[in-house]
Amino acid sequence: MEIPFTFAQRSYPLNPSATLTFTLEEQQEISLTIYDSYGRVIHTLYDQAIMKPGYHELQLFGDAFPAGGCYARLQTKHGIQQRTLVLAGNHQGG
């Protein structure tokens, strides 16, 4: 059973924000983690959290992540799904 898990990017790259959404058919434990392009954990948004059934939405902001590609990985009892996040570079003058 595939969990509907979508990534909607308001602008390209992730600047200033993006939305991750998923829908659960039943209450269950999930983990949602953001990894950098080397597979290192950047942020753990949910770690074995019990989530109610229904639609869930998270707003992500580009300044909270390093520049470059990252991955959002959703893990449930039904499996793992992953989505790519493209982040803006740090464009500071100097």
Coordinates of N, CA, C and O in Angstrom, one line a residue:
M1 N 0.9 -1.2 0.0 CA 0.0 0.0 0.0 C 0.9 1.2 0.0 O 1.7 1.4 0.9
E2 N 0.8 2.1 -1.0 CA 1.6 3.3 -1.1 C 0.9 4.4 -0.4 O -0.2 4.7 -0.5
I3 N 1.7 5.1 0.4 CA 1.3 6.3 1.1 C 1.4 7.5 0.2 O 2.4 7.7 -0.4
P4 N 0.3 8.2 0.0 CA 0.4 9.4 -0.8 C 1.3 10.4 -0.1 O 1.0 10.9 1.0
F5 N 2.4 10.7 -0.8 CA 3.4 11.6 -0.2 C 3.9 12.5 -1.3 O 4.4 12.1 -2.3
T6 N 3.6 13.8 -1.2 CA 3.9 14.7 -2.3 C 4.8 15.9 -1.8 O 4.9 16.1 -0.6
F7 N 5.5 16.5 -2.7 CA 6.3 17.6 -2.5 C 5.9 18.7 -3.4 O 6.0 18.5 -4.6
A8 N 5.5 19.8 -2.9 CA 5.1 21.0 -3.8 C 6.1 22.1 -3.5 O 6.2 22.6 -2.4
Q9 N 6.8 22.5 -4.5 CA 7.8 23.6 -4.4 C 7.2 24.9 -4.9 O 6.8 24.9 -6.1
R10 N 7.1 25.9 -4.1 CA 6.5 27.1 -4.5 C 7.4 27.9 -5.5 O 6.9 28.7 -6.3
S11 N 8.7 27.8 -5.4 CA 9.6 28.4 -6.3 C 10.8 27.5 -6.5 O 11.0 26.6 -5.7
Y12 N 11.5 27.7 -7.5 CA 12.7 26.8 -7.8 C 13.9 27.6 -7.8 O 14.0 28.6 -8.5
P13 N 15.0 27.2 -7.0 CA 14.9 26.2 -6.0 C 14.2 26.6 -4.8 O 13.5 27.6 -4.8
L14 N 14.3 25.8 -3.7 CA 13.6 26.0 -2.5 C 13.9 27.4 -1.9 O 14.8 27.5 -1.1
N15 N 13.1 28.3 -2.4 CA 13.4 29.7 -2.1 C 12.1 30.5 -2.2 O 11.8 30.8 -3.3
P16 N 11.4 30.8 -1.2 CA 11.8 30.7 0.1 C 11.3 29.5 0.8 O 11.7 29.2 1.9
S17 N 10.3 28.8 0.3 CA 9.7 27.7 1.0 C 9.2 26.6 0.1 O 9.1 26.7 -1.1
A18 N 8.8 25.5 0.8 CA 8.2 24.3 0.1 C 7.3 23.7 1.1 O 7.4 23.9 2.3
T19 N 6.4 22.8 0.5 CA 5.5 22.1 1.4 C 5.6 20.6 1.1 O 5.5 20.2 0.0
L20 N 5.7 19.9 2.2 CA 5.7 18.4 2.1 C 4.3 18.0 2.6 O 3.8 18.5 3.6
T21 N 3.6 17.1 1.9 CA 2.3 16.6 2.3 C 2.3 15.1 2.2 O 3.0 14.5 1.4
F22 N 1.5 14.5 3.1 CA 1.3 13.0 3.0 C -0.1 12.8 3.7 O -0.6 13.5 4.5
T23 N -0.7 11.7 3.3 CA -2.0 11.3 3.7 C -1.9 9.9 4.3 O -1.4 9.0 3.6
L24 N -2.4 9.7 5.5 CA -2.4 8.4 6.1 C -3.8 7.8 6.2 O -4.7 8.5 6.6
E25 N -4.0 6.6 5.8 CA -5.3 5.9 5.8 C -5.7 5.5 7.2 O -6.9 5.3 7.5
E26 N -4.7 5.3 8.1 CA -4.9 4.9 9.5 C -3.9 5.5 10.4 O -2.9 5.9 10.0
Q27 N -4.2 5.5 11.7 CA -3.2 5.9 12.7 C -2.0 5.0 12.6 O -2.2 3.8 12.6
Q28 N -0.8 5.6 12.6 CA 0.4 4.8 12.6 C 1.6 5.6 13.0 O 1.5 6.8 13.0
E29 N 2.6 4.8 13.2 CA 3.9 5.4 13.5 C 4.7 5.8 12.2 O 4.7 5.0 11.3
I30 N 5.2 7.0 12.2 CA 6.0 7.5 11.1 C 7.3 8.1 11.5 O 7.5 8.5 12.7
S31 N 8.2 8.1 10.6 CA 9.5 8.9 10.7 C 9.6 9.7 9.5 O 9.4 9.2 8.4
L32 N 10.0 11.0 9.6 CA 10.2 11.9 8.4 C 11.5 12.6 8.7 O 11.6 13.3 9.7
T33 N 12.5 12.3 7.8 CA 13.8 12.8 8.0 C 14.3 13.5 6.7 O 14.0 13.0 5.6
I34 N 15.1 14.6 6.9 CA 15.7 15.2 5.7 C 17.2 14.9 5.8 O 17.9 15.0 6.8
Y35 N 17.7 14.4 4.6 CA 19.1 14.0 4.4 C 19.7 14.9 3.4 O 19.1 15.4 2.5
D36 N 21.1 15.2 3.6 CA 21.8 15.9 2.6 C 22.2 14.9 1.4 O 21.8 13.7 1.5
S37 N 22.8 15.4 0.4 CA 23.1 14.6 -0.8 C 24.1 13.5 -0.5 O 24.3 12.6 -1.3
Y38 N 24.8 13.6 0.7 CA 25.7 12.5 1.1 C 25.1 11.5 2.0 O 25.7 10.6 2.5
G39 N 23.8 11.6 2.3 CA 23.1 10.7 3.2 C 23.1 11.0 4.6 O 22.7 10.2 5.5
R40 N 23.7 12.2 5.0 CA 23.7 12.6 6.4 C 22.4 13.2 6.8 O 21.8 14.0 6.1
V41 N 22.0 12.9 8.0 CA 20.7 13.5 8.5 C 20.9 15.0 8.8 O 21.9 15.4 9.5
I42 N 20.0 15.8 8.2 CA 20.0 17.3 8.4 C 19.0 17.6 9.5 O 19.3 18.4 10.4
H43 N 17.8 17.1 9.3 CA 16.7 17.4 10.3 C 15.9 16.1 10.4 O 15.6 15.5 9.4
T44 N 15.5 15.8 11.6 CA 14.5 14.8 11.9 C 13.2 15.5 12.3 O 13.1 16.1 13.3
L45 N 12.2 15.5 11.4 CA 11.0 16.2 11.6 C 10.0 15.3 12.5 O 9.4 15.9 13.4
Y46 N 10.0 14.0 12.3 CA 9.2 13.1 13.1 C 10.1 11.9 13.3 O 10.6 11.3 12.3
D47 N 10.2 11.4 14.5 CA 10.9 10.2 14.8 C 10.0 9.2 15.5 O 9.8 9.3 16.7
Q48 N 9.5 8.2 14.8 CA 8.6 7.2 15.3 C 7.4 7.9 16.0 O 7.0 7.5 17.1
A49 N 6.9 8.9 15.4 CA 5.7 9.6 16.0 C 4.4 8.9 15.5 O 4.3 8.5 14.4
I50 N 3.5 8.9 16.5 CA 2.2 8.3 16.1 C 1.4 9.5 15.5 O 1.2 10.5 16.1
M51 N 0.9 9.3 14.3 CA 0.2 10.3 13.5 C -1.3 9.8 13.3 O -1.5 8.6 13.0
K52 N -2.2 10.7 13.4 CA -3.6 10.3 13.1 C -3.8 10.1 11.6 O -3.1 10.7 10.8
P53 N -4.9 9.4 11.3 CA -5.2 9.3 9.9 C -5.6 10.7 9.3 O -6.0 11.6 10.0
G54 N -5.4 10.8 8.0 CA -5.8 12.0 7.3 C -4.6 12.7 6.6 O -3.5 12.2 6.5
Y55 N -4.9 13.9 6.2 CA -3.9 14.8 5.5 C -3.0 15.5 6.4 O -3.4 16.1 7.4
H56 N -1.7 15.5 6.1 CA -0.7 16.2 6.9 C 0.2 17.0 6.0 O 0.5 16.6 4.9
E57 N 0.5 18.2 6.5 CA 1.2 19.2 5.7 C 2.3 19.9 6.5 O 2.0 20.3 7.7
L58 N 3.5 20.0 6.0 CA 4.6 20.6 6.7 C 5.2 21.7 5.8 O 5.5 21.4 4.6
Q59 N 5.4 22.8 6.3 CA 6.1 23.9 5.6 C 7.6 23.9 5.9 O 8.0 23.9 7.0
L60 N 8.4 23.9 4.8 CA 9.8 23.9 5.0 C 10.4 25.2 4.4 O 9.9 25.7 3.4
F61 N 11.4 25.8 5.1 CA 11.9 27.1 4.6 C 13.4 26.9 4.3 O 14.2 26.2 5.0
G62 N 13.8 27.4 3.1 CA 15.1 27.2 2.5 C 16.3 27.6 3.4 O 17.3 27.0 3.4
D63 N 16.1 28.6 4.3 CA 17.2 29.1 5.1 C 17.5 28.1 6.2 O 18.5 28.2 6.9
A64 N 16.7 27.1 6.4 CA 16.9 26.1 7.5 C 17.8 24.9 6.9 O 18.1 24.0 7.7
F65 N 18.1 24.9 5.7 CA 18.8 23.8 5.0 C 20.0 24.3 4.3 O 20.1 25.4 3.8
P66 N 21.1 23.5 4.2 CA 22.3 23.9 3.4 C 22.0 23.9 1.9 O 21.0 23.2 1.5
A67 N 22.7 24.7 1.2 CA 22.5 24.7 -0.3 C 22.8 23.4 -0.9 O 23.6 22.6 -0.4
G68 N 22.2 23.1 -2.0 CA 22.4 21.8 -2.7 C 21.2 20.9 -2.6 O 20.1 21.3 -2.1
G69 N 21.3 19.7 -3.1 CA 20.2 18.8 -3.1 C 20.0 18.1 -1.7 O 21.0 17.8 -1.1
C70 N 18.8 17.9 -1.3 CA 18.5 17.1 -0.1 C 17.4 16.2 -0.4 O 16.7 16.3 -1.5
Y71 N 17.1 15.3 0.5 CA 16.0 14.3 0.3 C 15.1 14.3 1.6 O 15.6 14.3 2.7
A72 N 13.8 14.2 1.3 CA 12.9 14.0 2.4 C 12.5 12.5 2.4 O 12.1 12.0 1.3
R73 N 12.6 11.8 3.5 CA 12.3 10.4 3.5 C 11.2 10.1 4.5 O 11.4 10.4 5.7
L74 N 10.1 9.6 4.1 CA 9.0 9.2 4.9 C 9.0 7.7 5.1 O 9.0 7.0 4.1
Q75 N 9.0 7.2 6.4 CA 9.0 5.8 6.6 C 7.7 5.5 7.5 O 7.5 6.2 8.5
T76 N 7.0 4.5 7.0 CA 5.8 4.0 7.7 C 5.9 2.5 7.7 O 6.8 1.9 7.2
K77 N 4.9 1.9 8.4 CA 4.9 0.4 8.4 C 4.6 -0.2 7.0 O 4.9 -1.3 6.7
H78 N 4.2 0.7 6.0 CA 4.0 0.2 4.7 C 5.2 0.4 3.8 O 5.1 0.0 2.6
G79 N 6.3 1.0 4.3 CA 7.5 1.1 3.5 C 8.1 2.5 3.6 O 7.7 3.3 4.5
I80 N 8.9 2.8 2.7 CA 9.7 4.1 2.7 C 9.5 4.8 1.3 O 9.5 4.1 0.3
Q81 N 9.2 6.1 1.4 CA 9.2 6.9 0.2 C 10.1 8.1 0.3 O 10.3 8.6 1.5
Q82 N 10.7 8.5 -0.8 CA 11.6 9.6 -0.7 C 11.3 10.6 -1.8 O 10.9 10.2 -2.9
R83 N 11.5 11.9 -1.5 CA 11.4 12.9 -2.5 C 12.6 13.8 -2.4 O 13.2 14.1 -1.4
T84 N 13.0 14.4 -3.6 CA 14.1 15.2 -3.7 C 13.7 16.7 -3.5 O 12.7 17.1 -4.0
L85 N 14.5 17.4 -2.7 CA 14.4 18.8 -2.5 C 15.6 19.5 -3.1 O 16.7 19.2 -2.8
V86 N 15.3 20.6 -3.9 CA 16.4 21.3 -4.5 C 16.4 22.7 -3.7 O 15.5 23.4 -3.7
L87 N 17.6 23.0 -3.2 CA 17.7 24.1 -2.3 C 18.6 25.2 -3.0 O 19.5 24.9 -3.8
A88 N 18.2 26.5 -2.7 CA 19.0 27.6 -3.2 C 20.4 27.7 -2.7 O 20.6 27.3 -1.5
G89 N 21.3 28.2 -3.4 CA 22.6 28.4 -3.0 C 22.7 29.7 -2.1 O 21.7 30.5 -2.1
N90 N 23.7 29.8 -1.3 CA 23.9 30.9 -0.4 C 24.5 32.0 -1.1 O 25.7 32.0 -1.4
H91 N 23.8 33.0 -1.6 CA 24.3 34.1 -2.4 C 24.5 35.3 -1.6 O 23.7 36.2 -1.6
Q92 N 25.6 35.4 -0.9 CA 26.0 36.6 -0.2 C 27.1 37.3 -0.9 O 28.0 36.7 -1.4
G93 N 26.9 38.6 -0.8 CA 28.0 39.4 -1.4 C 29.2 39.5 -0.6 O 29.2 39.2 0.6
G94 N 30.4 39.8 -1.2 CA 31.5 40.0 -0.3 C 32.8 39.8 -0.9 O 33.3 39.4 -1.8

